[in-house]
Amino acid sequence: YIADGREALQCPTLIEDDRTGMSPETLKRAFLDNLFYLQGVNRTNASPYNYYVALAYTVRDRLLRRFLKSTDTYKQEKVKLVCYFSAEFLMGRYLGNNLANLGIYDLIKETIEELGLDFEEIIEQEPDPGLGNGGLGRLAACFLDSLASLEIPAIGYGIRYEFGIFHQIIQNGWQVEIPDNWLRFGNPWELPRPDESVEVKLGGRTEIYHDDKGQERVQWLPERRILAIPHDTPVPGYKTNTVNALRLWKAEASESFNFEAFNAGLYDQSVAEKMDAETISKVLYPNDNTPAGRELRLAQQYFFVAASLQDLIRIHLKSHKNLQNFHETAAIQLNDTHPAIAIAELMRLLVDENGLEWSKAWTITQKTFAYTNHTLLPEALERWSAALLGKLLPRHLEIIYLINHFFLEDVRTWFPDNEELLGKLSIVEEAGWGNKQIRMANLACVGSHSINGVAALHTELLQKDTLKEFAMLWPEKFYNKTNGVTPRRWILLSNPQLSALFTEKIGDDWLKDLKELRKLEQYLDDPEFRQRWYEIKQANKADLAAYMLKTRNIEVDVNSIFDVQVKRIHEYKRQHLAVLHIIALYNRIKQNPHVDIVPRTFIFGGKAAPGYFMAKLIIKLTNAVAEIVNKDPDVRGRLKVVFLPNFNVSLGQRIYPSADLSEQISTAGKEASGTGNMKFAMNGSLTIGTLDGANIEIREEAGAENFFLFGLTAEEVYAKKAHGYEPMSYYKNNRELKGVIDRIKSGYFSHGDTELFRPIVDSLLYDDQYMLLADYQSYADCQEQVSQAYRDRDKWTRMSILNSVRMAKFSSDRTIWEYCQEIWKVNPVKISLED
Ligand code: CGF
C-alpha cells in the first residue's frame, strides 16, 4: 500500500471489488491504482491529463460488466439488432456523459474534490472526439444514447478516423484549419478487438466461372486487400444496465511491410502499401451539406460498410444456420447515402459469396435496410461517376446495373411508355458523352423498405419534390421522423443548475420522459420560481462571458441579450443575414449616438468547409464587423460581436444554456431539420426563426406567441423564384438595407479595400440564391419585437420557461421510439447483471 499512496488515504482494507464498486472508498482506490499502475505516476508528479486518464479507466471498468452482459444477452436471446451505419459519430466527451448515465456524477465529483483535485479541470482534459461535421454526426450520437437508454439492442458502425474535424483558429479574421490529432495520447474509452478484424477488398476486376454444379457465377478478383480492425467504445444508457457498442473500424495493411521489397533494399516501397491502406481511415472529410466526390471518400464509405456487414453476418451465423433470415436479426439504418453502397455489398455477399438466388437476396436486402435523407440541397445529394465506382468496386457497379435493370423493368410494366419517369427513377444517370453517374439516393430508395425525412416539412418536401417519383411509386415506404436530441447531454450535463431546479420541483423522471417537464408550467405564476429561472440564465451567461473574456479578450455585458448563432457556416443558413442586421443597428447608432437600443451581444460560432470560399468569407466579414463595432466609442458597449472559434460539442454545452435568443434563420425549405434549435429551446432560449425544418414544430409546441417568426414560407420562396426574383429592387427600395450594403461596399470593414467583400455583395445584389434581401425587412422588424420583449423581464422569463418545458417532442428518446416501433420493429430487452 505504501507505494501507491493508498495508505495516505486511509482506505479500509476490506472494500468492494475495485473494478465495479461504487463506494467512495473503492472509487478512490481504483482511481489511484489507475494513476499508479497504468500510467506510472503518483500524486507528486501526475498532470491533470494523468488524472483524467485515471478517472476514465475507473469509469470504463464500471461499464465493462454491463457491456459484456448486454452483448451476451443479445446473443442468447437472438435479438434483432438495430445497426446504425454512419460515416460520422460526433460523440462529444465521454467522461461526464458516462458518469451521468451511470448515476455517479456527483459522487465522483465529491470523491475527486476530497482528494484536493479540480474536477472541472480534469473533465476539460479530454479531447473532444470530432468524428463528425455537424448535425448528422451529432444526431447519430444522440441516437446511440437514446437507444441504450431505452434498452434497445443496438450497435453503431462507423470509421475510427485518426484525424477528426479540423481544429479551427481565427487569424486576422480568417478561418485557419489545424489538424485534429485527437488520438495522440491514446484513447482510454476504446477497446481494440484485433481478433475480430476482417478483410476488405478493393479494385481489380470480375470474372465469370462455373461452380461445382456447373452454374455460371461471378467472382471478384480484387487488386488490394485491407484489414479492418474494430475498436469498440461502450455506450451506456441513462441509469439502465444496457451498454451498447460503438464499433469503429481502423484500416491497416494486411502485411506490416513488404518483405521482398525490404530485402531488395527498397525501403520506401516496402512500407508504401501499409501507408496506402492506412490512408483510408486517416481523416474525416470536413464537408457538411457540400459534396466531396473523391475516390478516397468512396473507399472510406465502402471500407466501413463492408467490414460491418461481414461482422453482422458473423454474428448472425453464430446462432442461425444460414442467411435466409438475416433481416430478422439486423435492422440497418443508413444515415444518409454515405453508407448506401452497403445495399450492393449485401447483395454481393448473399449472391456471390453465399450462393443465394438473386430474388431471394433482394428480398432480404430490402427488408434489412432503411434510409434517412438529411438534405434537400441538390448539390449535397451524392453521386459517383460510374467510371470511378467501377475502378474501385468493379463487382458493385455490375450489381448496381443489375438492380437498376430489374427495377426499371418493373417500373416499365407499371407505367408503360413513360421514359421521363424512368429517367427520374433510374439509379444510373446518363450525364452525356457516355459519362454515367450513380445516384446514391436512388439506390438507397430502391434498396430500402423505409425512407424518412428528419422533420415534417422536410419529409413533405422530399415527397413533393426531391424524391417525388419514389413517393408516387411507394407512398407506403415514406415516414417522417422528426429529429431529437438527448436531454442527458443537452440539459443534464450542459445545464446542471437548471437540471437541479427541475429535479427539485418534479423529481428526476424528466430525464427518462421529457413530457414530465410540462408539470413545471404550474410554477409559471410563481414569482420566486421565475426569479430562480432568471438567475440561472444569468449565471450561465456570466460563465460564458468569463470564457469569452479569457479566450477572445472581449468583455460583454451579461444584461445584454445574448443573441446566438452557432452551427456550420453555410450560405443557406444565412449567418450573413444576422451580420446585415448588426450593421443596420450600428448605422442607426452612427446616425444618432443617443438612439435607444436594447444592448445585445451577438455570438457566432461554426466551421466552414475548407474549400467553401463564400462560407470562409462570411467568417471574415463577421470578424471584420466585430473589430469595428466592438471598439467604436459611439457604440458605448451596447453592441458586441464575438466569433467563438472551434465550435464543437463541448463548446456547445457551454453556449446553449447561456443564450437568450437562438437564431434559426435559414431560407425556408433549405434546412432539413436543425437540431441546435432544439438544444437552445430546451435550455430556455427564445427562437427567432423562419418556417423551416423543425422550427415549425418547435413553434407549434412552444406556442406561436412564444416564438419570433419572420420571413417567407417555403412556398413563397418557390413562387418568388418562379416569378423571377430581383434582389436589386429590395436594395433600391429599402433605405436602411441600402445603407448596410453600401457600408460593406465602401470598404468600411476592410480598411478601405472595396474588393474584399465584393463576392458577398455581388452575390446578394445580383443573385441572392438564399433570398436574404427578400427576408431582410421582416427579420429586422422581428428583431425589434425581440428587443421590446426583452425589456419586459418577467414576460421574457415566462416565454423562456414555456419554451423549455414544452420541448418533450424533441427528445431523441421520442424519435428513437418511433423508429423502433414503425421502422425497425424492435422492443426493449432487459439486461440482468446477475450471473
Ligand atoms: O443533418 C444535416 C446537417 N447539416 O448535418 N444534414 N446533412 N447532411 C441537416 O442539414 C440538418 O438540417 C439536420 O438537422 C441534420 C441531422 O438530420
GROMACS .gro file of N, CA, C and O in nm, residues 747-782:
model
  144
  747GLY      N    1  -1.583   4.958  -4.818
  747GLY     CA    2  -1.454   4.918  -4.761
  747GLY      C    3  -1.441   4.956  -4.614
  747GLY      O    4  -1.334   4.944  -4.555
  748TYR      N    5  -1.552   4.997  -4.555
  748TYR     CA    6  -1.550   5.043  -4.415
  748TYR      C    7  -1.503   4.933  -4.321
  748TYR      O    8  -1.438   4.961  -4.221
  749PHE      N    9  -1.537   4.809  -4.351
  749PHE     CA   10  -1.498   4.697  -4.263
  749PHE      C   11  -1.371   4.627  -4.312
  749PHE      O   12  -1.336   4.522  -4.261
  750SER      N   13  -1.310   4.683  -4.417
  750SER     CA   14  -1.195   4.614  -4.475
  750SER      C   15  -1.081   4.711  -4.501
  750SER      O   16  -1.014   4.701  -4.604
  751HIS      N   17  -1.066   4.805  -4.409
  751HIS     CA   18  -0.956   4.902  -4.417
  751HIS      C   19  -0.951   4.967  -4.555
  751HIS      O   20  -0.844   4.980  -4.615
  752GLY      N   21  -1.067   5.000  -4.607
  752GLY     CA   22  -1.074   5.070  -4.735
  752GLY      C   23  -1.069   4.979  -4.858
  752GLY      O   24  -1.085   5.026  -4.970
  753ASP      N   25  -1.050   4.853  -4.837
  753ASP     CA   26  -1.043   4.760  -4.951
  753ASP      C   27  -1.186   4.733  -5.001
  753ASP      O   28  -1.265   4.668  -4.933
  754THR      N   29  -1.216   4.782  -5.120
  754THR     CA   30  -1.353   4.765  -5.170
  754THR      C   31  -1.373   4.632  -5.243
  754THR      O   32  -1.482   4.600  -5.287
  755GLU      N   33  -1.265   4.557  -5.257
  755GLU     CA   34  -1.274   4.429  -5.328
  755GLU      C   35  -1.302   4.311  -5.236
  755GLU      O   36  -1.367   4.214  -5.275
  756LEU      N   37  -1.250   4.321  -5.111
  756LEU     CA   38  -1.251   4.204  -5.023
  756LEU      C   39  -1.389   4.137  -5.012
  756LEU      O   40  -1.403   4.016  -5.033
  757PHE      N   41  -1.489   4.218  -4.982
  757PHE     CA   42  -1.621   4.158  -4.960
  757PHE      C   43  -1.711   4.166  -5.084
  757PHE      O   44  -1.830   4.139  -5.076
  758ARG      N   45  -1.650   4.202  -5.196
  758ARG     CA   46  -1.731   4.214  -5.318
  758ARG      C   47  -1.807   4.084  -5.353
  758ARG      O   48  -1.923   4.090  -5.392
  759PRO      N   49  -1.744   3.967  -5.337
  759PRO     CA   50  -1.820   3.846  -5.371
  759PRO      C   51  -1.950   3.833  -5.291
  759PRO      O   52  -2.052   3.787  -5.344
  760ILE      N   53  -1.948   3.877  -5.165
  760ILE     CA   54  -2.072   3.868  -5.086
  760ILE      C   55  -2.173   3.972  -5.137
  760ILE      O   56  -2.289   3.939  -5.164
  761VAL      N   57  -2.124   4.093  -5.155
  761VAL     CA   58  -2.214   4.199  -5.202
  761VAL      C   59  -2.274   4.162  -5.338
  761VAL      O   60  -2.396   4.169  -5.359
  762ASP      N   61  -2.189   4.120  -5.430
  762ASP     CA   62  -2.238   4.086  -5.564
  762ASP      C   63  -2.337   3.970  -5.558
  762ASP      O   64  -2.439   3.971  -5.626
  763SER      N   65  -2.305   3.872  -5.478
  763SER     CA   66  -2.397   3.757  -5.475
  763SER      C   67  -2.531   3.802  -5.417
  763SER      O   68  -2.637   3.756  -5.462
  764LEU      N   69  -2.532   3.895  -5.324
  764LEU     CA   70  -2.659   3.942  -5.269
  764LEU      C   71  -2.736   4.026  -5.371
  764LEU      O   72  -2.857   4.009  -5.389
  765LEU      N   73  -2.664   4.114  -5.440
  765LEU     CA   74  -2.735   4.206  -5.530
  765LEU      C   75  -2.778   4.144  -5.662
  765LEU      O   76  -2.882   4.179  -5.717
  766TYR      N   77  -2.697   4.051  -5.709
  766TYR     CA   78  -2.726   4.002  -5.846
  766TYR      C   79  -2.780   3.860  -5.852
  766TYR      O   80  -2.821   3.814  -5.956
  767ASP      N   81  -2.777   3.789  -5.739
  767ASP     CA   82  -2.822   3.651  -5.745
  767ASP      C   83  -2.910   3.621  -5.624
  767ASP      O   84  -3.027   3.590  -5.633
  768ASP      N   85  -2.851   3.631  -5.507
  768ASP     CA   86  -2.920   3.611  -5.378
  768ASP      C   87  -3.004   3.483  -5.379
  768ASP      O   88  -3.123   3.484  -5.350
  769GLN      N   89  -2.936   3.376  -5.407
  769GLN     CA   90  -3.000   3.245  -5.413
  769GLN      C   91  -3.079   3.215  -5.285
  769GLN      O   92  -3.181   3.146  -5.289
  770TYR      N   93  -3.029   3.264  -5.173
  770TYR     CA   94  -3.095   3.229  -5.046
  770TYR      C   95  -3.183   3.342  -4.991
  770TYR      O   96  -3.224   3.338  -4.876
  771MET      N   97  -3.211   3.439  -5.077
  771MET     CA   98  -3.315   3.540  -5.052
  771MET      C   99  -3.298   3.618  -4.922
  771MET      O  100  -3.394   3.641  -4.848
  772LEU      N  101  -3.178   3.660  -4.895
  772LEU     CA  102  -3.155   3.742  -4.776
  772LEU      C  103  -3.224   3.876  -4.789
  772LEU      O  104  -3.284   3.926  -4.693
  773LEU      N  105  -3.215   3.934  -4.911
  773LEU     CA  106  -3.271   4.067  -4.926
  773LEU      C  107  -3.423   4.064  -4.917
  773LEU      O  108  -3.485   4.154  -4.859
  774ALA      N  109  -3.482   3.958  -4.970
  774ALA     CA  110  -3.628   3.946  -4.962
  774ALA      C  111  -3.674   3.934  -4.817
  774ALA      O  112  -3.781   3.982  -4.780
  775ASP      N  113  -3.595   3.872  -4.734
  775ASP     CA  114  -3.634   3.850  -4.595
  775ASP      C  115  -3.581   3.956  -4.500
  775ASP      O  116  -3.614   3.955  -4.381
  776TYR      N  117  -3.499   4.047  -4.552
  776TYR     CA  118  -3.430   4.138  -4.461
  776TYR      C  119  -3.525   4.219  -4.371
  776TYR      O  120  -3.511   4.220  -4.248
  777GLN      N  121  -3.623   4.287  -4.432
  777GLN     CA  122  -3.706   4.379  -4.352
  777GLN      C  123  -3.787   4.303  -4.247
  777GLN      O  124  -3.799   4.346  -4.132
  778SER      N  125  -3.837   4.188  -4.289
  778SER     CA  126  -3.916   4.108  -4.196
  778SER      C  127  -3.828   4.065  -4.077
  778SER      O  128  -3.872   4.069  -3.961
  779TYR      N  129  -3.703   4.034  -4.106
  779TYR     CA  130  -3.608   3.994  -4.000
  779TYR      C  131  -3.579   4.112  -3.906
  779TYR      O  132  -3.587   4.100  -3.783
  780ALA      N  133  -3.552   4.227  -3.966
  780ALA     CA  134  -3.518   4.345  -3.885
  780ALA      C  135  -3.638   4.383  -3.797
  780ALA      O  136  -3.621   4.413  -3.678
  781ASP      N  137  -3.759   4.377  -3.852
  781ASP     CA  138  -3.878   4.410  -3.772
  781ASP      C  139  -3.895   4.311  -3.658
  781ASP      O  140  -3.929   4.348  -3.546
  782CYS      N  141  -3.872   4.188  -3.689
  782CYS     CA  142  -3.888   4.083  -3.587
  782CYS      C  143  -3.786   4.103  -3.475
  782CYS      O  144  -3.817   4.086  -3.357
   0.00000   0.00000   0.00000
